[in-house]
Short mmCIF file of C-alpha atoms in Angstrom, two decimals:
data_model
loop_
_atom_site.label_atom_id
_atom_site.label_comp_id
_atom_site.label_asym_id
_atom_site.label_seq_id
_atom_site.Cartn_x
_atom_site.Cartn_y
_atom_site.Cartn_z
CA UNK O 15 -34.27 55.82 23.51
CA UNK O 16 -34.16 52.02 23.84
CA UNK O 17 -30.97 50.36 22.64
CA UNK O 18 -30.91 48.59 19.28
CA UNK O 19 -30.41 45.24 21.01
CA UNK O 20 -33.45 45.86 23.23
CA UNK O 21 -35.53 46.75 20.17
CA UNK O 22 -34.52 43.56 18.38
CA UNK O 23 -35.25 41.47 21.47
CA UNK O 24 -38.65 43.08 21.96
CA UNK O 25 -39.60 42.46 18.30
CA UNK O 26 -38.31 38.90 18.61
CA UNK O 27 -40.49 38.07 21.63
CA UNK O 28 -43.56 39.96 20.38
CA UNK O 29 -43.53 38.27 16.95
CA UNK O 30 -43.16 34.85 18.62
CA UNK O 31 -46.08 35.59 20.96
CA UNK O 32 -48.36 36.83 18.14
CA UNK O 33 -47.61 33.71 16.08
CA UNK O 34 -48.47 31.54 19.10
CA UNK O 35 -51.79 33.35 19.64
CA UNK O 36 -52.59 32.94 15.93
CA UNK O 37 -51.86 29.24 16.41
CA UNK O 38 -54.41 28.91 19.23
CA UNK O 39 -57.02 30.83 17.20
CA UNK O 40 -56.65 28.66 14.11
CA UNK O 41 -56.36 25.42 16.08
CA UNK O 42 -59.80 26.39 17.42
CA UNK O 43 -61.06 26.86 13.87
CA UNK O 44 -59.24 23.96 12.20
CA UNK O 45 -59.38 21.29 14.89
CA UNK O 46 -62.71 21.66 16.69
CA UNK O 47 -64.68 19.43 14.30
CA UNK O 48 -61.89 16.84 14.07
CA UNK O 49 -61.65 16.81 17.87
CA UNK O 50 -65.41 16.38 18.28
CA UNK O 51 -65.50 13.42 15.86
CA UNK O 52 -62.33 11.55 16.81
CA UNK O 53 -61.85 12.61 20.44
CA UNK O 54 -65.40 12.90 21.71
CA UNK O 55 -65.58 13.74 25.40
CA UNK O 56 -61.96 14.90 25.59
CA UNK O 57 -60.67 18.43 26.08
CA UNK O 58 -60.76 20.31 22.74
CA UNK O 59 -57.46 20.95 20.99
CA UNK O 60 -57.58 24.74 21.35
CA UNK O 61 -58.00 24.53 25.13
CA UNK O 62 -55.09 22.10 25.37
CA UNK O 63 -53.00 24.39 23.18
CA UNK O 64 -53.89 27.36 25.39
CA UNK O 65 -52.64 25.42 28.41
CA UNK O 66 -49.52 24.39 26.50
CA UNK O 67 -48.90 28.03 25.59
CA UNK O 68 -49.18 29.10 29.22
CA UNK O 69 -46.70 26.38 30.21
CA UNK O 70 -44.44 27.34 27.30
CA UNK O 71 -44.37 30.97 28.45
CA UNK O 72 -43.44 29.79 31.96
CA UNK O 73 -40.63 27.70 30.42
CA UNK O 74 -39.52 30.77 28.44
CA UNK O 75 -39.45 32.97 31.55
CA UNK O 76 -37.45 30.44 33.58
CA UNK O 77 -34.96 29.64 30.80
CA UNK O 78 -34.42 33.27 29.80
CA UNK O 79 -33.34 34.03 33.39
CA UNK O 80 -31.02 31.03 33.84
CA UNK O 81 -27.29 31.67 33.31
CA UNK O 82 -26.45 27.95 33.09
CA UNK O 83 -27.24 27.98 29.35
CA UNK O 84 -24.10 30.04 28.78
CA UNK O 85 -22.02 27.10 30.05
CA UNK O 86 -20.42 24.56 27.72
CA UNK O 87 -20.72 21.75 30.30
CA UNK O 88 -24.49 22.30 30.40
CA UNK O 89 -24.81 21.67 26.68
CA UNK O 90 -22.42 18.72 26.65
CA UNK O 91 -24.54 17.11 29.39
CA UNK O 92 -27.79 17.92 27.57
CA UNK O 93 -26.36 16.61 24.28
CA UNK O 94 -25.46 13.27 25.91
CA UNK O 95 -28.85 13.18 27.67
CA UNK O 96 -30.68 13.76 24.37
CA UNK O 97 -28.70 10.93 22.73
CA UNK O 98 -29.72 8.61 25.58
CA UNK O 99 -33.36 9.56 24.99
CA UNK O 100 -32.95 8.79 21.27
CA UNK O 101 -31.74 5.31 22.18
CA UNK O 102 -34.54 4.79 24.72
CA UNK O 103 -37.22 5.80 22.22
CA UNK O 104 -36.17 2.86 20.01
CA UNK O 105 -36.76 0.31 22.78
CA UNK O 106 -40.16 -1.43 22.49
CA UNK O 107 -42.34 -0.63 25.47
CA UNK O 108 -40.64 2.72 26.07
CA UNK O 109 -40.96 4.34 22.66
CA UNK O 110 -44.45 5.08 21.35
CA UNK O 111 -45.30 4.56 17.68
CA UNK O 112 -47.44 7.02 15.72
CA UNK O 113 -48.03 7.09 11.99
CA UNK O 114 -45.31 4.52 11.37
CA UNK O 115 -42.59 6.29 13.42
CA UNK O 116 -41.41 5.31 16.89
CA UNK O 117 -40.46 8.85 17.90
CA UNK O 118 -42.13 9.54 21.27
CA UNK O 119 -41.63 8.63 24.92
CA UNK O 120 -44.70 8.61 27.17
CA UNK O 121 -44.40 10.25 30.59
CA UNK O 122 -47.80 9.86 32.25
CA UNK O 123 -50.32 11.83 30.18
CA UNK O 124 -47.50 13.68 28.36
CA UNK O 125 -45.47 12.57 25.37
CA UNK O 126 -41.96 13.80 24.60
CA UNK O 127 -40.22 13.70 21.22
CA UNK O 128 -36.44 13.44 21.87
CA UNK O 129 -35.60 14.50 18.30
CA UNK O 130 -36.89 18.01 19.11
CA UNK O 131 -34.42 18.33 21.99
CA UNK O 132 -31.44 16.83 20.18
CA UNK O 133 -31.71 19.38 17.35
CA UNK O 134 -31.08 22.14 19.90
CA UNK O 135 -28.33 20.39 21.87
CA UNK O 136 -26.46 19.45 18.68
CA UNK O 137 -26.42 23.03 17.41
CA UNK O 138 -25.40 24.43 20.81
CA UNK O 139 -22.59 21.91 21.38
CA UNK O 140 -21.35 22.44 17.83
CA UNK O 141 -21.45 26.22 18.38
CA UNK O 142 -19.15 25.86 21.38
CA UNK O 143 -16.67 23.76 19.41
CA UNK O 144 -16.67 26.15 16.45
CA UNK O 145 -16.15 29.13 18.77
CA UNK O 146 -12.88 27.54 19.91
CA UNK O 147 -11.40 27.49 16.41
CA UNK O 148 -8.85 30.34 16.27
CA UNK O 149 -9.70 33.24 13.98
CA UNK O 150 -8.41 32.69 10.48
CA UNK O 151 -7.98 28.94 11.02
CA UNK O 152 -10.58 27.00 9.05
CA UNK O 153 -9.77 23.42 9.87
CA UNK O 154 -12.28 20.74 8.91
CA UNK O 155 -12.60 18.45 11.90
CA UNK O 156 -14.12 14.98 12.01
CA UNK O 157 -15.47 15.66 15.50
CA UNK O 158 -17.82 18.33 14.12
CA UNK O 159 -19.38 15.88 11.67
CA UNK O 160 -19.67 13.07 14.21
CA UNK O 161 -21.65 15.36 16.50
CA UNK O 162 -24.12 15.83 13.62
CA UNK O 163 -24.13 12.28 12.25
CA UNK O 164 -24.66 10.33 15.50
CA UNK O 165 -28.04 11.89 16.39
CA UNK O 166 -29.03 11.93 12.69
CA UNK O 167 -28.47 8.17 12.45
CA UNK O 168 -30.47 7.52 15.62
CA UNK O 169 -33.37 9.66 14.41
CA UNK O 170 -33.42 7.85 11.06
CA UNK O 171 -33.89 4.56 12.91
CA UNK O 172 -37.28 5.83 14.17
CA UNK O 173 -37.62 6.83 11.22
CA UNK O 174 -38.16 10.62 11.15
CA UNK O 175 -36.80 12.05 7.91
CA UNK O 176 -38.22 15.54 8.55
CA UNK O 177 -36.30 16.01 11.82
CA UNK O 178 -33.08 14.67 10.28
CA UNK O 179 -33.45 17.04 7.33
CA UNK O 180 -33.91 20.05 9.63
CA UNK O 181 -30.99 19.00 11.86
CA UNK O 182 -28.56 18.48 8.98
CA UNK O 183 -29.51 21.63 7.07
CA UNK O 184 -29.38 23.76 10.24
CA UNK O 185 -25.99 22.28 11.14
CA UNK O 186 -24.61 22.98 7.68
CA UNK O 187 -25.91 26.55 7.89
CA UNK O 188 -23.95 26.85 11.14
CA UNK O 189 -20.81 25.43 9.48
CA UNK O 190 -21.29 27.91 6.63
CA UNK O 191 -21.58 30.79 9.12
CA UNK O 192 -18.36 29.51 10.73
CA UNK O 193 -16.70 29.81 7.29
CA UNK O 194 -16.20 26.16 6.49
CA UNK O 195 -14.68 25.83 2.99
CA UNK O 196 -17.29 26.28 0.26
CA UNK O 197 -15.91 23.37 -1.75
CA UNK O 198 -17.02 21.00 1.00
CA UNK O 199 -20.64 21.80 0.24
CA UNK O 200 -20.29 20.15 -3.17
CA UNK O 201 -19.30 16.98 -1.34
CA UNK O 202 -22.22 17.47 1.07
CA UNK O 203 -24.65 17.73 -1.84
CA UNK O 204 -23.26 14.59 -3.48
CA UNK O 205 -23.43 12.71 -0.18
CA UNK O 206 -26.95 14.00 0.33
CA UNK O 207 -28.08 12.72 -3.07
CA UNK O 208 -26.44 9.35 -2.40
CA UNK O 209 -28.06 9.23 1.04
CA UNK O 210 -31.47 10.09 -0.43
CA UNK O 211 -31.14 7.27 -2.95
CA UNK O 212 -30.22 4.90 -0.12
CA UNK O 213 -33.20 6.04 1.98
CA UNK O 214 -35.55 5.50 -0.97
CA UNK O 215 -34.09 2.04 -1.56
CA UNK O 216 -34.64 1.02 2.08
CA UNK O 217 -38.12 2.55 2.36
CA UNK O 218 -40.08 2.67 -0.94
CA UNK O 219 -42.81 4.85 0.62
CA UNK O 220 -40.40 7.79 0.27
CA UNK O 221 -40.34 7.26 -3.51
CA UNK O 222 -44.13 7.33 -3.48
CA UNK O 223 -43.98 10.67 -1.68
CA UNK O 224 -41.70 12.07 -4.37
CA UNK O 225 -43.98 10.74 -7.09
CA UNK O 226 -46.95 12.27 -5.27
CA UNK O 227 -45.08 15.58 -5.13
CA UNK O 228 -44.42 15.53 -8.88
CA UNK O 229 -48.00 14.58 -9.74
CA UNK O 230 -50.31 14.31 -6.69
CA UNK O 231 -53.34 13.83 -8.96
CA UNK O 232 -51.92 10.50 -10.16
CA UNK O 233 -53.03 8.93 -6.86
CA UNK O 234 -55.38 11.49 -5.28
CA UNK O 235 -56.85 9.02 -2.77
CA UNK O 236 -53.52 7.46 -1.80
CA UNK O 237 -50.01 8.91 -1.70
CA UNK O 238 -51.15 12.24 -3.15
CA UNK O 239 -54.15 12.68 -0.84
CA UNK O 240 -52.72 15.28 1.57
CA UNK O 241 -51.14 17.34 -1.21
CA UNK O 242 -54.36 17.33 -3.25
CA UNK O 243 -56.56 18.28 -0.28
CA UNK O 244 -54.16 21.06 0.66
CA UNK O 245 -54.28 22.51 -2.85
CA UNK O 246 -58.08 22.21 -2.87
CA UNK O 247 -58.12 24.27 0.31
CA UNK O 248 -55.77 26.96 -1.00
CA UNK O 249 -56.86 27.23 -4.64
CA UNK O 250 -60.39 28.66 -4.28
CA UNK O 251 -59.54 30.91 -1.32
CA UNK O 252 -58.38 33.92 -3.34
CA UNK O 253 -56.99 37.08 -1.75
CA UNK O 254 -59.18 37.19 1.36
CA UNK O 255 -60.31 33.57 1.81
CA UNK O 256 -63.77 32.25 2.74
CA UNK O 257 -63.73 33.86 6.21
CA UNK O 258 -62.74 32.72 9.69
CA UNK O 259 -64.18 29.29 10.57
CA UNK O 260 -65.47 28.91 6.99
CA UNK O 261 -62.96 26.27 5.92
CA UNK O 262 -64.41 23.32 4.03
CA UNK O 263 -61.38 21.03 4.06
CA UNK O 264 -61.34 20.78 7.85
CA UNK O 265 -64.53 18.69 7.72
CA UNK O 266 -62.62 15.37 7.54
CA UNK O 267 -61.14 16.02 4.10
CA UNK O 268 -57.68 17.15 5.19
CA UNK O 269 -56.40 14.69 7.87
CA UNK O 270 -55.70 16.27 11.28
CA UNK O 271 -55.88 19.84 9.93
CA UNK O 272 -54.66 21.31 13.25
CA UNK O 273 -51.20 19.78 12.75
CA UNK O 274 -48.81 19.81 9.79
CA UNK O 275 -51.32 21.31 7.33
CA UNK O 276 -52.78 24.03 9.51
CA UNK O 277 -51.37 26.65 7.11
CA UNK O 278 -53.70 25.20 4.44
CA UNK O 279 -56.69 26.01 6.66
CA UNK O 280 -55.29 29.46 7.42
CA UNK O 281 -54.96 30.23 3.70
CA UNK O 282 -58.42 28.81 3.03
CA UNK O 283 -60.01 31.04 5.68
CA UNK O 284 -58.05 34.32 5.42
CA UNK O 285 -56.63 33.98 1.93
CA UNK O 286 -53.40 35.01 0.26
CA UNK O 287 -53.14 38.31 2.12
CA UNK O 288 -53.65 36.64 5.49
CA UNK O 289 -50.99 34.08 4.62
CA UNK O 290 -48.61 36.91 3.67
CA UNK O 291 -49.23 38.49 7.06
CA UNK O 292 -48.19 35.32 8.85
CA UNK O 293 -45.14 34.89 6.62
CA UNK O 294 -44.32 38.53 7.39
CA UNK O 295 -44.43 37.74 11.13
CA UNK O 296 -42.00 34.87 10.59
CA UNK O 297 -39.76 37.23 8.61
CA UNK O 298 -39.92 39.75 11.49
CA UNK O 299 -39.02 36.97 13.93
CA UNK O 300 -36.03 35.91 11.80
CA UNK O 301 -34.95 39.50 11.13
CA UNK O 302 -34.99 40.42 14.83
CA UNK O 303 -33.23 37.14 15.69
CA UNK O 304 -30.45 37.95 13.22
CA UNK O 305 -30.27 41.44 14.72
CA UNK O 306 -29.77 39.92 18.18
CA UNK O 307 -27.03 37.63 16.81
CA UNK O 308 -25.20 40.52 15.16
CA UNK O 309 -25.10 42.37 18.48
CA UNK O 310 -23.20 39.47 20.08
CA UNK O 311 -19.61 40.11 21.14
CA UNK O 312 -18.64 36.46 21.67
CA UNK O 313 -18.31 33.98 18.82
CA UNK O 314 -20.30 31.30 20.67
CA UNK O 315 -23.21 33.69 21.23
CA UNK O 316 -23.22 34.61 17.55
CA UNK O 317 -23.04 31.00 16.35
CA UNK O 318 -25.65 29.75 18.82
CA UNK O 319 -28.24 32.47 18.21
CA UNK O 320 -27.75 32.38 14.42
CA UNK O 321 -28.12 28.59 14.21
CA UNK O 322 -31.21 28.42 16.41
CA UNK O 323 -32.95 31.22 14.49
CA UNK O 324 -31.96 29.53 11.22
CA UNK O 325 -33.42 26.24 12.41
CA UNK O 326 -36.81 27.77 13.26
CA UNK O 327 -36.85 29.78 10.03
CA UNK O 328 -35.96 26.75 7.92
CA UNK O 329 -38.62 24.60 9.61
CA UNK O 330 -41.26 27.26 8.94
CA UNK O 331 -40.17 27.55 5.29
CA UNK O 332 -40.19 23.75 4.94
CA UNK O 333 -43.72 23.42 6.32
CA UNK O 334 -45.08 26.25 4.16
CA UNK O 335 -43.31 24.79 1.11
CA UNK O 336 -45.01 21.43 1.70
CA UNK O 337 -48.43 23.04 2.15
CA UNK O 338 -48.29 25.03 -1.10
CA UNK O 339 -46.84 22.11 -3.08
CA UNK O 340 -43.23 23.25 -3.53
CA UNK O 341 -41.72 20.42 -1.45
CA UNK O 342 -42.68 16.75 -0.94
CA UNK O 343 -44.63 15.94 2.24
CA UNK O 344 -42.16 15.66 5.15
CA UNK O 345 -44.32 15.62 8.29
CA UNK O 346 -42.85 18.83 9.73
CA UNK O 347 -44.93 21.12 11.96
CA UNK O 348 -45.29 24.90 11.57
CA UNK O 349 -43.42 26.50 14.50
CA UNK O 350 -45.58 28.32 17.09
CA UNK O 351 -48.78 27.55 15.14
CA UNK O 352 -49.26 23.78 14.70
CA UNK O 353 -50.97 21.87 17.51
CA UNK O 354 -48.70 20.10 19.98
CA UNK O 355 -47.46 20.71 23.51
CA UNK O 356 -43.93 19.34 23.08
CA UNK O 357 -43.36 21.33 19.89
CA UNK O 358 -44.65 24.59 21.38
CA UNK O 359 -42.67 24.29 24.61
CA UNK O 360 -39.48 23.37 22.74
CA UNK O 361 -39.89 26.40 20.46
CA UNK O 362 -40.36 28.72 23.45
CA UNK O 363 -37.43 26.99 25.17
CA UNK O 364 -35.35 28.02 22.15
CA UNK O 365 -36.65 31.59 22.39
CA UNK O 366 -35.72 31.59 26.08
CA UNK O 367 -32.21 30.31 25.36
CA UNK O 368 -31.68 33.02 22.73
CA UNK O 369 -32.88 35.75 25.11
CA UNK O 370 -30.74 34.33 27.92
CA UNK O 371 -27.63 34.35 25.73
CA UNK O 372 -28.38 37.82 24.34
CA UNK O 373 -28.73 39.24 27.86
CA UNK O 374 -25.09 38.52 28.63
CA UNK O 375 -23.72 40.08 25.42
CA UNK O 376 -22.19 43.46 26.05
#
């Protein structure tokens, strides 16, 4: 019989692969018309995503067989490198601006989003530091918070609130797993509220997003447009949806439906039950990832795997929450499924790192 760890790892990889294939299928359905109208003559999105998936699987295979990701010096170097990229992306002429955020660096025909890398390196470096804290000693250290705050501040200068939110929440989940004092989380919440007020004061468009979340129909053609179109896609779909490729909102109603709001199109086409199936696959991915973490014999392995799985799970929950109207629009992609080469390869890089770490646990 296969070992429990092997079973968890197999479920982990299989669920990730199925979600990625579902992504290609629905990018074909959701993005073909948008691609034909706005990118006439270019390679369709689903073909690009298929190529990205092939490259992502190659990245996964290489990373999962590299022992260097068990080394603290590797992650310190990558953490510093990711901070340098965050600084470079803010320099005019190097950083590329899209939708009001200067978050990308162009490398030939490819674009790289440094915030995606820094989320991983921060969690991994922090995991190493937390693993060095002696058992039973729960000392709150300024160094831990600086490691989180420095990249968060640089990302906010882009600005990219969604990435900062994921980084901070994932880091605090890691601190919670490492048994940081519960009373500190009250202070975190108060600081978070104060920070949110400050962010709203410096960028009023965030207040409009909150207002649109509370009542998107107040400005259905402006700040509430995406939320309204998403609900119009989901509402009439029922249990089984209108059928594959039968979405109506993808015909230039919902902007770039292959990206952040692809789950709206999925629900519109395969309905509530189809959406539950995809959520179930994410739950299987998270469950098997937690199973892998619990098999770890070293504290770093446990912290690293737990935090990376938590980050992917939280990002998926955040995207789905936005799509169904439970959370204000944040501009966060759905892992494995949303269109984008950088996002897909980073996600499979994470899967590779987790498998690489789990292979050395005995």
